[in-house]
């Protein structure tokens, strides 16, 4: 039997090797043809253009960026970080809203179920592109004009040009404040793991919600107070009205806000349906058994129903997370400087390096999607548990 299978195995390897060679030849031919066409137009193929000066400004940047000294590579990093920022925040907000709506769709309260169903059926049937225009054009036009911004108190202003908030200076000793928040998040994750182990061992679970909120929310201000008492106060730049616009502080641009709200609201409708389907997949007897153990409705949902529903929720939830990242490329419509807007827009128009720019942009989105899918698959493996 083994000898009869050997020729088949070698034949399979030969066919696979032949397929790889054919694909490699096609890729090489396409690359050579593209390089020849670019050479005829006076365009040098390669990624050497990334080191040339960019010469254009970007409205929002998370790293130092100056138009006079920045290169195209710097512009690439700025666009990438802007994409990662809005995608990560949209994933978090959409998850929070979606889980709330999904649970509300199975609530015993008729009003809660009706409102959640109305939200889902309305939002998911309106194109995302149209919703972004509503948030950016219609909602922004309803805000006060730049000449008369709304004063929100404590040095905050709101106008059609954005939301202006106090900005702490995190240089020097100030980095300890976000560091403390990060430590608080890690400590909360440790509490969650300890709680899970206590439940698996049949012991009384540790409280997580209140200590987690205290650790995450309170750690930063406590460290800030400690730095002030130690003689290293964290400086705060307060926004103030200037002759033409608000000056100073932290500016949240309307393009960023519209994209974040649009992505979160739209994706939350799909996540809500995923959560509802996951909760419906749990047998009704599980809730009845939890009630027989004198668990409240909230405890039954948190400790019995939701952990079982996650087996069904996580796989399609991964697809929604990937869609959020890819849908963020619609930022080009409203002028938010994400990777597509900056790199495939301005950089491509200035350099004409179409092949390199498109290939690099596709590689970035592919990498982000693969990393997200890998992380969610690891989490799904933990949720499902060992194979039986």
mmCIF file of C-alpha atoms in Angstrom:
data_model
loop_
_atom_site.group_PDB
_atom_site.id
_atom_site.type_symbol
_atom_site.label_atom_id
_atom_site.label_comp_id
_atom_site.label_asym_id
_atom_site.label_seq_id
_atom_site.Cartn_x
_atom_site.Cartn_y
_atom_site.Cartn_z
ATOM 1 C CA UNK A 1 0.000 0.000 0.000
ATOM 2 C CA UNK A 2 2.846 2.400 0.852
ATOM 3 C CA UNK A 3 4.644 1.681 -2.437
ATOM 4 C CA UNK A 4 1.487 2.383 -4.430
ATOM 5 C CA UNK A 5 1.067 5.756 -2.765
ATOM 6 C CA UNK A 6 4.659 6.905 -3.417
ATOM 7 C CA UNK A 7 4.203 7.748 -7.149
ATOM 8 C CA UNK A 8 1.026 9.668 -6.318
ATOM 9 C CA UNK A 9 2.850 11.665 -3.664
ATOM 10 C CA UNK A 10 5.712 12.552 -6.027
ATOM 11 C CA UNK A 11 3.214 13.466 -8.721
ATOM 12 C CA UNK A 12 1.422 15.813 -6.310
ATOM 13 C CA UNK A 13 4.736 17.464 -5.362
ATOM 14 C CA UNK A 14 5.657 17.853 -9.011
ATOM 15 C CA UNK A 15 2.338 19.483 -9.865
ATOM 16 C CA UNK A 16 2.687 21.898 -6.947
ATOM 17 C CA UNK A 17 6.244 22.816 -7.964
ATOM 18 C CA UNK A 18 5.075 23.373 -11.542
ATOM 19 C CA UNK A 19 2.260 25.619 -10.310
ATOM 20 C CA UNK A 20 4.699 27.673 -8.230
ATOM 21 C CA UNK A 21 6.998 28.097 -11.231
ATOM 22 C CA UNK A 22 4.116 29.199 -13.459
ATOM 23 C CA UNK A 23 2.921 31.759 -10.898
ATOM 24 C CA UNK A 24 6.486 33.043 -10.403
ATOM 25 C CA UNK A 25 6.938 33.386 -14.168
ATOM 26 C CA UNK A 26 3.683 35.324 -14.497
ATOM 27 C CA UNK A 27 4.666 37.670 -11.637
ATOM 28 C CA UNK A 28 8.115 38.222 -13.160
ATOM 29 C CA UNK A 29 6.647 38.923 -16.588
ATOM 30 C CA UNK A 30 4.155 41.403 -15.155
ATOM 31 C CA UNK A 31 6.876 43.164 -13.139
ATOM 32 C CA UNK A 32 9.227 43.346 -16.116
ATOM 33 C CA UNK A 33 6.478 44.694 -18.351
ATOM 34 C CA UNK A 34 5.532 47.333 -15.777
ATOM 35 C CA UNK A 35 9.179 48.389 -15.331
ATOM 36 C CA UNK A 36 9.564 48.700 -19.119
ATOM 37 C CA UNK A 37 6.432 50.834 -19.453
ATOM 38 C CA UNK A 38 7.513 53.072 -16.559
ATOM 39 C CA UNK A 39 10.997 53.474 -18.059
ATOM 40 C CA UNK A 40 9.484 54.704 -21.334
ATOM 41 C CA UNK A 41 7.643 57.404 -19.339
ATOM 42 C CA UNK A 42 10.806 58.432 -17.529
ATOM 43 C CA UNK A 43 9.719 56.907 -14.199
ATOM 44 C CA UNK A 44 12.331 54.931 -12.290
ATOM 45 C CA UNK A 45 10.851 51.816 -10.708
ATOM 46 C CA UNK A 46 11.588 51.038 -7.078
ATOM 47 C CA UNK A 47 10.971 52.489 -3.643
ATOM 48 C CA UNK A 48 13.725 55.104 -3.743
ATOM 49 C CA UNK A 49 11.099 57.850 -4.021
ATOM 50 C CA UNK A 50 10.223 57.324 -0.336
ATOM 51 C CA UNK A 51 13.348 59.248 0.643
ATOM 52 C CA UNK A 52 12.460 62.350 -1.375
ATOM 53 C CA UNK A 53 10.939 65.446 0.192
ATOM 54 C CA UNK A 54 7.159 65.450 0.419
ATOM 55 C CA UNK A 55 6.526 69.201 0.471
ATOM 56 C CA UNK A 56 2.894 69.024 1.586
ATOM 57 C CA UNK A 57 1.244 69.389 4.966
ATOM 58 C CA UNK A 58 -1.068 66.915 6.739
ATOM 59 C CA UNK A 59 -3.809 68.212 9.000
ATOM 60 C CA UNK A 60 -3.613 65.445 11.616
ATOM 61 C CA UNK A 61 -0.412 63.670 12.552
ATOM 62 C CA UNK A 62 0.441 61.578 15.609
ATOM 63 C CA UNK A 63 4.194 61.876 15.050
ATOM 64 C CA UNK A 64 6.281 65.003 14.331
ATOM 65 C CA UNK A 65 5.719 66.072 10.747
ATOM 66 C CA UNK A 66 6.776 69.260 8.962
ATOM 67 C CA UNK A 67 6.107 69.840 5.284
ATOM 68 C CA UNK A 68 9.494 71.495 4.745
ATOM 69 C CA UNK A 69 11.560 68.550 5.996
ATOM 70 C CA UNK A 70 9.266 65.515 5.778
ATOM 71 C CA UNK A 71 9.779 62.770 3.218
ATOM 72 C CA UNK A 72 7.258 60.579 1.483
ATOM 73 C CA UNK A 73 8.134 57.852 3.978
ATOM 74 C CA UNK A 74 7.159 60.194 6.806
ATOM 75 C CA UNK A 75 3.861 60.873 5.054
ATOM 76 C CA UNK A 76 3.333 57.121 4.757
ATOM 77 C CA UNK A 77 3.797 56.625 8.507
ATOM 78 C CA UNK A 78 1.463 59.525 9.304
ATOM 79 C CA UNK A 79 -1.281 58.074 7.102
ATOM 80 C CA UNK A 80 -0.776 54.592 8.521
ATOM 81 C CA UNK A 81 -0.992 55.784 12.133
ATOM 82 C CA UNK A 82 -4.123 57.779 11.359
ATOM 83 C CA UNK A 83 -5.693 54.662 9.851
ATOM 84 C CA UNK A 84 -4.742 52.525 12.850
ATOM 85 C CA UNK A 85 -6.062 55.158 15.268
ATOM 86 C CA UNK A 86 -9.520 55.520 13.755
ATOM 87 C CA UNK A 87 -9.811 51.755 13.117
ATOM 88 C CA UNK A 88 -8.900 50.800 16.700
ATOM 89 C CA UNK A 89 -11.265 53.359 18.231
ATOM 90 C CA UNK A 90 -14.074 52.394 15.845
ATOM 91 C CA UNK A 91 -13.634 48.704 16.701
ATOM 92 C CA UNK A 92 -13.898 49.476 20.414
ATOM 93 C CA UNK A 93 -16.937 51.750 20.092
ATOM 94 C CA UNK A 94 -18.726 49.480 17.610
ATOM 95 C CA UNK A 95 -18.187 46.494 19.907
ATOM 96 C CA UNK A 96 -19.581 48.367 22.919
ATOM 97 C CA UNK A 97 -22.618 49.660 21.036
ATOM 98 C CA UNK A 98 -23.183 46.377 19.194
ATOM 99 C CA UNK A 99 -23.111 44.189 22.303
ATOM 100 C CA UNK A 100 -25.467 46.591 24.089
ATOM 101 C CA UNK A 101 -27.936 46.528 21.197
ATOM 102 C CA UNK A 102 -27.621 42.770 20.730
ATOM 103 C CA UNK A 103 -28.450 42.152 24.380
ATOM 104 C CA UNK A 104 -31.273 44.699 24.211
ATOM 105 C CA UNK A 105 -32.836 42.778 21.323
ATOM 106 C CA UNK A 106 -33.403 39.854 23.704
ATOM 107 C CA UNK A 107 -34.477 41.978 26.652
ATOM 108 C CA UNK A 108 -37.890 41.336 28.260
ATOM 109 C CA UNK A 109 -38.698 45.045 27.922
ATOM 110 C CA UNK A 110 -40.732 45.650 24.762
ATOM 111 C CA UNK A 111 -39.536 49.237 24.349
ATOM 112 C CA UNK A 112 -35.864 48.222 24.544
ATOM 113 C CA UNK A 113 -36.376 45.447 21.991
ATOM 114 C CA UNK A 114 -38.250 47.765 19.623
ATOM 115 C CA UNK A 115 -35.673 50.560 19.810
ATOM 116 C CA UNK A 116 -32.788 48.131 19.262
ATOM 117 C CA UNK A 117 -34.532 46.476 16.306
ATOM 118 C CA UNK A 118 -35.350 49.863 14.776
ATOM 119 C CA UNK A 119 -31.723 50.953 15.075
ATOM 120 C CA UNK A 120 -30.411 47.775 13.478
ATOM 121 C CA UNK A 121 -32.859 47.673 10.588
ATOM 122 C CA UNK A 122 -32.415 51.382 9.842
ATOM 123 C CA UNK A 123 -28.652 51.746 10.101
ATOM 124 C CA UNK A 124 -27.545 48.571 8.345
ATOM 125 C CA UNK A 125 -29.797 49.277 5.332
ATOM 126 C CA UNK A 126 -28.373 52.755 4.680
ATOM 127 C CA UNK A 127 -25.040 52.796 2.778
ATOM 128 C CA UNK A 128 -22.020 53.715 4.868
ATOM 129 C CA UNK A 129 -20.952 56.298 2.302
ATOM 130 C CA UNK A 130 -24.228 58.161 2.736
ATOM 131 C CA UNK A 131 -23.971 57.992 6.524
ATOM 132 C CA UNK A 132 -20.481 59.500 6.432
ATOM 133 C CA UNK A 133 -21.826 62.390 4.355
ATOM 134 C CA UNK A 134 -24.651 62.901 6.856
ATOM 135 C CA UNK A 135 -22.246 63.072 9.793
ATOM 136 C CA UNK A 136 -19.717 65.252 7.998
ATOM 137 C CA UNK A 137 -22.010 67.624 6.110
ATOM 138 C CA UNK A 138 -25.435 67.725 7.748
ATOM 139 C CA UNK A 139 -24.422 67.354 11.393
ATOM 140 C CA UNK A 140 -21.385 69.627 11.044
ATOM 141 C CA UNK A 141 -23.462 72.369 9.439
ATOM 142 C CA UNK A 142 -25.726 72.361 12.513
ATOM 143 C CA UNK A 143 -22.785 73.251 14.787
ATOM 144 C CA UNK A 144 -21.829 76.846 15.646
ATOM 145 C CA UNK A 145 -19.662 78.684 13.141
ATOM 146 C CA UNK A 146 -15.950 79.344 13.674
ATOM 147 C CA UNK A 147 -16.604 82.997 14.526
ATOM 148 C CA UNK A 148 -18.901 82.087 17.442
ATOM 149 C CA UNK A 149 -17.917 78.652 18.835
ATOM 150 C CA UNK A 150 -19.861 77.051 21.642
ATOM 151 C CA UNK A 151 -18.076 77.211 24.994
ATOM 152 C CA UNK A 152 -18.473 73.877 26.769
ATOM 153 C CA UNK A 153 -16.858 74.953 30.007
ATOM 154 C CA UNK A 154 -13.440 74.085 31.482
ATOM 155 C CA UNK A 155 -11.662 75.425 28.422
ATOM 156 C CA UNK A 156 -13.462 73.324 25.773
ATOM 157 C CA UNK A 157 -14.915 74.725 22.544
ATOM 158 C CA UNK A 158 -17.057 73.241 19.773
ATOM 159 C CA UNK A 159 -17.535 74.620 16.276
ATOM 160 C CA UNK A 160 -17.738 73.507 12.665
ATOM 161 C CA UNK A 161 -13.946 73.240 12.688
ATOM 162 C CA UNK A 162 -13.860 70.629 15.429
ATOM 163 C CA UNK A 163 -13.830 70.011 19.159
ATOM 164 C CA UNK A 164 -11.048 71.751 21.082
ATOM 165 C CA UNK A 165 -10.037 70.250 24.431
ATOM 166 C CA UNK A 166 -7.247 70.867 26.962
ATOM 167 C CA UNK A 167 -4.063 69.024 25.953
ATOM 168 C CA UNK A 168 -1.682 67.680 28.620
ATOM 169 C CA UNK A 169 2.041 67.838 27.911
ATOM 170 C CA UNK A 170 3.254 64.243 28.221
ATOM 171 C CA UNK A 171 6.923 65.038 27.629
ATOM 172 C CA UNK A 172 9.442 64.655 30.456
ATOM 173 C CA UNK A 173 7.818 63.202 33.559
ATOM 174 C CA UNK A 174 4.421 63.421 31.898
ATOM 175 C CA UNK A 175 4.876 60.045 30.213
ATOM 176 C CA UNK A 176 4.192 58.437 33.601
ATOM 177 C CA UNK A 177 0.503 59.361 33.283
ATOM 178 C CA UNK A 178 -0.274 57.232 30.176
ATOM 179 C CA UNK A 179 2.138 54.639 31.553
ATOM 180 C CA UNK A 180 0.016 54.377 34.701
ATOM 181 C CA UNK A 181 -3.110 53.948 32.582
ATOM 182 C CA UNK A 182 -1.381 51.118 30.695
ATOM 183 C CA UNK A 183 -0.424 49.449 33.979
ATOM 184 C CA UNK A 184 -4.039 49.797 35.120
ATOM 185 C CA UNK A 185 -5.258 48.051 31.975
ATOM 186 C CA UNK A 186 -2.779 45.208 32.479
ATOM 187 C CA UNK A 187 -3.824 44.881 36.122
ATOM 188 C CA UNK A 188 -7.465 44.692 35.040
ATOM 189 C CA UNK A 189 -6.627 41.902 32.584
ATOM 190 C CA UNK A 190 -4.899 40.035 35.405
ATOM 191 C CA UNK A 191 -8.025 40.404 37.532
ATOM 192 C CA UNK A 192 -10.131 39.021 34.679
ATOM 193 C CA UNK A 193 -7.851 35.984 34.397
ATOM 194 C CA UNK A 194 -7.909 35.405 38.159
ATOM 195 C CA UNK A 195 -11.687 35.642 38.118
ATOM 196 C CA UNK A 196 -11.900 33.084 35.322
ATOM 197 C CA UNK A 197 -9.651 30.673 37.203
ATOM 198 C CA UNK A 198 -11.723 31.101 40.361
ATOM 199 C CA UNK A 199 -14.919 30.290 38.447
ATOM 200 C CA UNK A 200 -13.327 27.214 36.851
ATOM 201 C CA UNK A 201 -12.137 26.030 40.272
ATOM 202 C CA UNK A 202 -15.574 26.504 41.825
ATOM 203 C CA UNK A 203 -14.441 29.300 44.142
ATOM 204 C CA UNK A 204 -16.151 32.623 44.692
ATOM 205 C CA UNK A 205 -15.210 34.889 41.750
ATOM 206 C CA UNK A 206 -13.283 38.081 42.395
ATOM 207 C CA UNK A 207 -14.973 41.432 41.620
ATOM 208 C CA UNK A 208 -13.647 42.928 38.391
ATOM 209 C CA UNK A 209 -15.930 45.725 37.182
ATOM 210 C CA UNK A 210 -15.463 48.303 39.950
ATOM 211 C CA UNK A 211 -11.739 47.592 40.562
ATOM 212 C CA UNK A 212 -11.127 47.658 36.802
ATOM 213 C CA UNK A 213 -12.781 51.058 36.416
ATOM 214 C CA UNK A 214 -10.796 52.417 39.367
ATOM 215 C CA UNK A 215 -7.514 51.047 37.987
ATOM 216 C CA UNK A 216 -8.026 52.326 34.447
ATOM 217 C CA UNK A 217 -9.747 55.643 35.146
ATOM 218 C CA UNK A 218 -8.128 56.579 38.431
ATOM 219 C CA UNK A 219 -4.502 55.601 37.835
ATOM 220 C CA UNK A 220 -3.721 58.510 35.478
ATOM 221 C CA UNK A 221 -5.123 61.306 37.703
ATOM 222 C CA UNK A 222 -3.480 59.809 40.794
ATOM 223 C CA UNK A 223 -0.084 59.781 39.099
ATOM 224 C CA UNK A 224 -0.690 63.336 37.883
ATOM 225 C CA UNK A 225 -1.424 64.465 41.445
ATOM 226 C CA UNK A 226 1.685 62.661 42.665
ATOM 227 C CA UNK A 227 3.846 64.386 40.057
ATOM 228 C CA UNK A 228 2.413 67.771 41.068
ATOM 229 C CA UNK A 229 3.192 67.115 44.730
ATOM 230 C CA UNK A 230 6.711 66.019 43.774
ATOM 231 C CA UNK A 231 7.355 69.278 41.960
ATOM 232 C CA UNK A 232 6.916 67.946 38.412
ATOM 233 C CA UNK A 233 3.392 69.027 37.445
ATOM 234 C CA UNK A 234 2.037 68.035 34.055
ATOM 235 C CA UNK A 235 1.588 71.190 31.978
ATOM 236 C CA UNK A 236 -1.760 71.603 30.240
ATOM 237 C CA UNK A 237 -2.290 73.664 27.088
ATOM 238 C CA UNK A 238 -5.732 75.258 27.277
ATOM 239 C CA UNK A 239 -7.575 76.239 24.091
ATOM 240 C CA UNK A 240 -8.465 79.905 23.801
ATOM 241 C CA UNK A 241 -10.333 82.063 21.315
ATOM 242 C CA UNK A 242 -8.012 83.776 18.877
ATOM 243 C CA UNK A 243 -8.738 86.503 16.348
ATOM 244 C CA UNK A 244 -9.844 84.004 13.685
ATOM 245 C CA UNK A 245 -10.123 80.567 15.287
ATOM 246 C CA UNK A 246 -9.530 78.589 18.464
ATOM 247 C CA UNK A 247 -5.830 78.433 19.287
ATOM 248 C CA UNK A 248 -3.964 75.885 21.401
ATOM 249 C CA UNK A 249 -5.228 72.738 23.078
ATOM 250 C CA UNK A 250 -6.117 69.435 21.467
ATOM 251 C CA UNK A 251 -8.146 69.730 18.263
ATOM 252 C CA UNK A 252 -10.404 66.832 17.269
ATOM 253 C CA UNK A 253 -11.010 67.469 13.581
ATOM 254 C CA UNK A 254 -14.529 67.089 12.161
ATOM 255 C CA UNK A 255 -13.191 64.671 9.521
ATOM 256 C CA UNK A 256 -11.874 62.361 12.228
ATOM 257 C CA UNK A 257 -15.051 62.625 14.319
ATOM 258 C CA UNK A 258 -17.339 61.984 11.336
ATOM 259 C CA UNK A 259 -15.360 58.927 10.226
ATOM 260 C CA UNK A 260 -15.167 57.509 13.749
ATOM 261 C CA UNK A 261 -18.869 57.991 14.458
ATOM 262 C CA UNK A 262 -19.916 56.745 11.042
ATOM 263 C CA UNK A 263 -17.831 53.569 11.217
ATOM 264 C CA UNK A 264 -18.893 52.849 14.808
ATOM 265 C CA UNK A 265 -22.605 53.418 14.293
ATOM 266 C CA UNK A 266 -22.737 51.484 11.021
ATOM 267 C CA UNK A 267 -20.682 48.488 12.171
ATOM 268 C CA UNK A 268 -22.525 48.309 15.506
ATOM 269 C CA UNK A 269 -25.740 47.369 13.686
ATOM 270 C CA UNK A 270 -24.091 44.264 12.199
ATOM 271 C CA UNK A 271 -22.364 43.372 15.472
ATOM 272 C CA UNK A 272 -25.723 43.626 17.244
ATOM 273 C CA UNK A 273 -27.187 40.978 14.936
ATOM 274 C CA UNK A 274 -24.153 38.749 15.483
ATOM 275 C CA UNK A 275 -24.575 39.052 19.266
ATOM 276 C CA UNK A 276 -28.316 38.382 19.047
ATOM 277 C CA UNK A 277 -27.731 35.253 16.970
ATOM 278 C CA UNK A 278 -25.075 34.078 19.418
ATOM 279 C CA UNK A 279 -27.371 34.549 22.408
ATOM 280 C CA UNK A 280 -30.196 32.743 20.598
ATOM 281 C CA UNK A 281 -27.882 29.778 19.966
ATOM 282 C CA UNK A 282 -27.679 29.049 23.699
ATOM 283 C CA UNK A 283 -30.345 26.607 24.852
ATOM 284 C CA UNK A 284 -33.154 28.142 26.889
ATOM 285 C CA UNK A 285 -32.519 25.558 29.585
ATOM 286 C CA UNK A 286 -29.234 27.268 30.419
ATOM 287 C CA UNK A 287 -31.071 30.403 31.518
ATOM 288 C CA UNK A 288 -33.622 28.340 33.451
ATOM 289 C CA UNK A 289 -30.827 26.485 35.217
ATOM 290 C CA UNK A 290 -29.187 29.791 36.136
ATOM 291 C CA UNK A 291 -32.495 31.044 37.535
ATOM 292 C CA UNK A 292 -32.828 27.834 39.563
ATOM 293 C CA UNK A 293 -29.448 28.645 41.121
ATOM 294 C CA UNK A 294 -30.851 32.028 42.219
ATOM 295 C CA UNK A 295 -28.735 33.973 39.749
ATOM 296 C CA UNK A 296 -30.111 37.314 38.633
ATOM 297 C CA UNK A 297 -30.783 37.990 34.961
ATOM 298 C CA UNK A 298 -27.558 39.973 34.674
ATOM 299 C CA UNK A 299 -25.495 37.292 36.434
ATOM 300 C CA UNK A 300 -27.001 34.574 34.258
ATOM 301 C CA UNK A 301 -26.156 36.552 31.132
ATOM 302 C CA UNK A 302 -22.600 37.339 32.240
ATOM 303 C CA UNK A 303 -21.654 34.002 33.788
ATOM 304 C CA UNK A 304 -23.707 31.396 31.913
ATOM 305 C CA UNK A 305 -25.194 32.552 28.614
ATOM 306 C CA UNK A 306 -22.632 34.973 27.176
ATOM 307 C CA UNK A 307 -19.577 32.672 27.661
ATOM 308 C CA UNK A 308 -21.358 29.981 25.660
ATOM 309 C CA UNK A 309 -22.593 32.450 23.039
ATOM 310 C CA UNK A 310 -19.054 33.671 22.374
ATOM 311 C CA UNK A 311 -18.348 30.410 20.540
ATOM 312 C CA UNK A 312 -20.817 31.564 17.897
ATOM 313 C CA UNK A 313 -20.144 35.303 18.144
ATOM 314 C CA UNK A 314 -16.362 35.500 17.738
ATOM 315 C CA UNK A 315 -15.892 34.074 14.185
ATOM 316 C CA UNK A 316 -18.301 36.482 12.406
ATOM 317 C CA UNK A 317 -17.167 39.269 14.738
ATOM 318 C CA UNK A 318 -13.686 38.869 13.272
ATOM 319 C CA UNK A 319 -15.052 39.614 9.810
ATOM 320 C CA UNK A 320 -16.693 42.794 11.086
ATOM 321 C CA UNK A 321 -13.407 43.961 12.612
ATOM 322 C CA UNK A 322 -11.703 43.424 9.269
ATOM 323 C CA UNK A 323 -14.490 45.328 7.513
ATOM 324 C CA UNK A 324 -14.062 48.284 9.875
ATOM 325 C CA UNK A 325 -10.379 48.579 8.990
ATOM 326 C CA UNK A 326 -11.029 48.301 5.272
ATOM 327 C CA UNK A 327 -14.040 50.638 5.359
ATOM 328 C CA UNK A 328 -11.860 53.300 6.970
ATOM 329 C CA UNK A 329 -10.439 53.866 3.469
ATOM 330 C CA UNK A 330 -13.672 55.746 2.712
ATOM 331 C CA UNK A 331 -12.035 58.579 4.654
ATOM 332 C CA UNK A 332 -10.840 59.925 1.324
ATOM 333 C CA UNK A 333 -14.426 61.082 0.680
ATOM 334 C CA UNK A 334 -14.484 63.483 3.633
ATOM 335 C CA UNK A 335 -10.810 64.465 3.628
ATOM 336 C CA UNK A 336 -9.535 62.560 6.659
ATOM 337 C CA UNK A 337 -5.778 61.978 6.116
ATOM 338 C CA UNK A 338 -5.675 58.199 6.349
ATOM 339 C CA UNK A 339 -3.291 55.953 4.430
ATOM 340 C CA UNK A 340 -5.360 55.890 1.236
ATOM 341 C CA UNK A 341 -5.905 59.651 1.227
ATOM 342 C CA UNK A 342 -2.278 60.545 1.944
ATOM 343 C CA UNK A 343 -0.366 57.791 0.176
ATOM 344 C CA UNK A 344 -2.588 56.722 -2.708
ATOM 345 C CA UNK A 345 -3.833 60.263 -3.149
ATOM 346 C CA UNK A 346 -1.245 63.006 -2.698
ATOM 347 C CA UNK A 347 1.914 60.876 -2.847
ATOM 348 C CA UNK A 348 0.754 59.001 -5.930
ATOM 349 C CA UNK A 349 -0.184 62.215 -7.721
ATOM 350 C CA UNK A 350 3.212 63.757 -7.014
ATOM 351 C CA UNK A 351 5.442 60.768 -7.760
ATOM 352 C CA UNK A 352 3.498 58.765 -10.373
ATOM 353 C CA UNK A 353 4.915 55.599 -8.763
ATOM 354 C CA UNK A 354 1.597 53.824 -9.210
ATOM 355 C CA UNK A 355 2.849 50.234 -8.962
ATOM 356 C CA UNK A 356 4.919 50.816 -5.826
ATOM 357 C CA UNK A 357 2.296 52.934 -4.067
ATOM 358 C CA UNK A 358 -0.559 50.533 -4.781
ATOM 359 C CA UNK A 359 1.523 47.479 -3.873
ATOM 360 C CA UNK A 360 2.674 49.006 -0.585
ATOM 361 C CA UNK A 361 -0.847 50.107 0.342
ATOM 362 C CA UNK A 362 -2.267 46.667 -0.416
ATOM 363 C CA UNK A 363 0.502 45.041 1.623
ATOM 364 C CA UNK A 364 -0.304 47.263 4.601
ATOM 365 C CA UNK A 365 -4.015 46.466 4.583
ATOM 366 C CA UNK A 366 -3.259 42.779 4.093
ATOM 367 C CA UNK A 367 -0.869 42.802 7.045
ATOM 368 C CA UNK A 368 -3.353 44.596 9.309
ATOM 369 C CA UNK A 369 -6.090 42.134 8.355
ATOM 370 C CA UNK A 370 -3.858 39.096 8.919
ATOM 371 C CA UNK A 371 -2.714 40.356 12.323
ATOM 372 C CA UNK A 372 -6.310 41.098 13.365
ATOM 373 C CA UNK A 373 -7.511 37.695 12.170
ATOM 374 C CA UNK A 374 -4.623 35.958 13.953
ATOM 375 C CA UNK A 375 -5.402 37.695 17.253
ATOM 376 C CA UNK A 376 -9.127 36.942 16.987
ATOM 377 C CA UNK A 377 -8.467 33.314 16.037
ATOM 378 C CA UNK A 378 -6.252 32.942 19.106
ATOM 379 C CA UNK A 379 -9.018 34.377 21.253
ATOM 380 C CA UNK A 380 -11.581 32.140 19.567
ATOM 381 C CA UNK A 381 -9.407 29.114 20.346
ATOM 382 C CA UNK A 382 -9.440 30.096 24.010
ATOM 383 C CA UNK A 383 -13.195 30.584 23.957
ATOM 384 C CA UNK A 384 -13.898 27.258 22.300
ATOM 385 C CA UNK A 385 -11.414 25.415 24.516
ATOM 386 C CA UNK A 386 -9.589 22.174 23.759
ATOM 387 C CA UNK A 387 -11.045 19.909 21.110
ATOM 388 C CA UNK A 388 -13.132 17.090 22.479
#
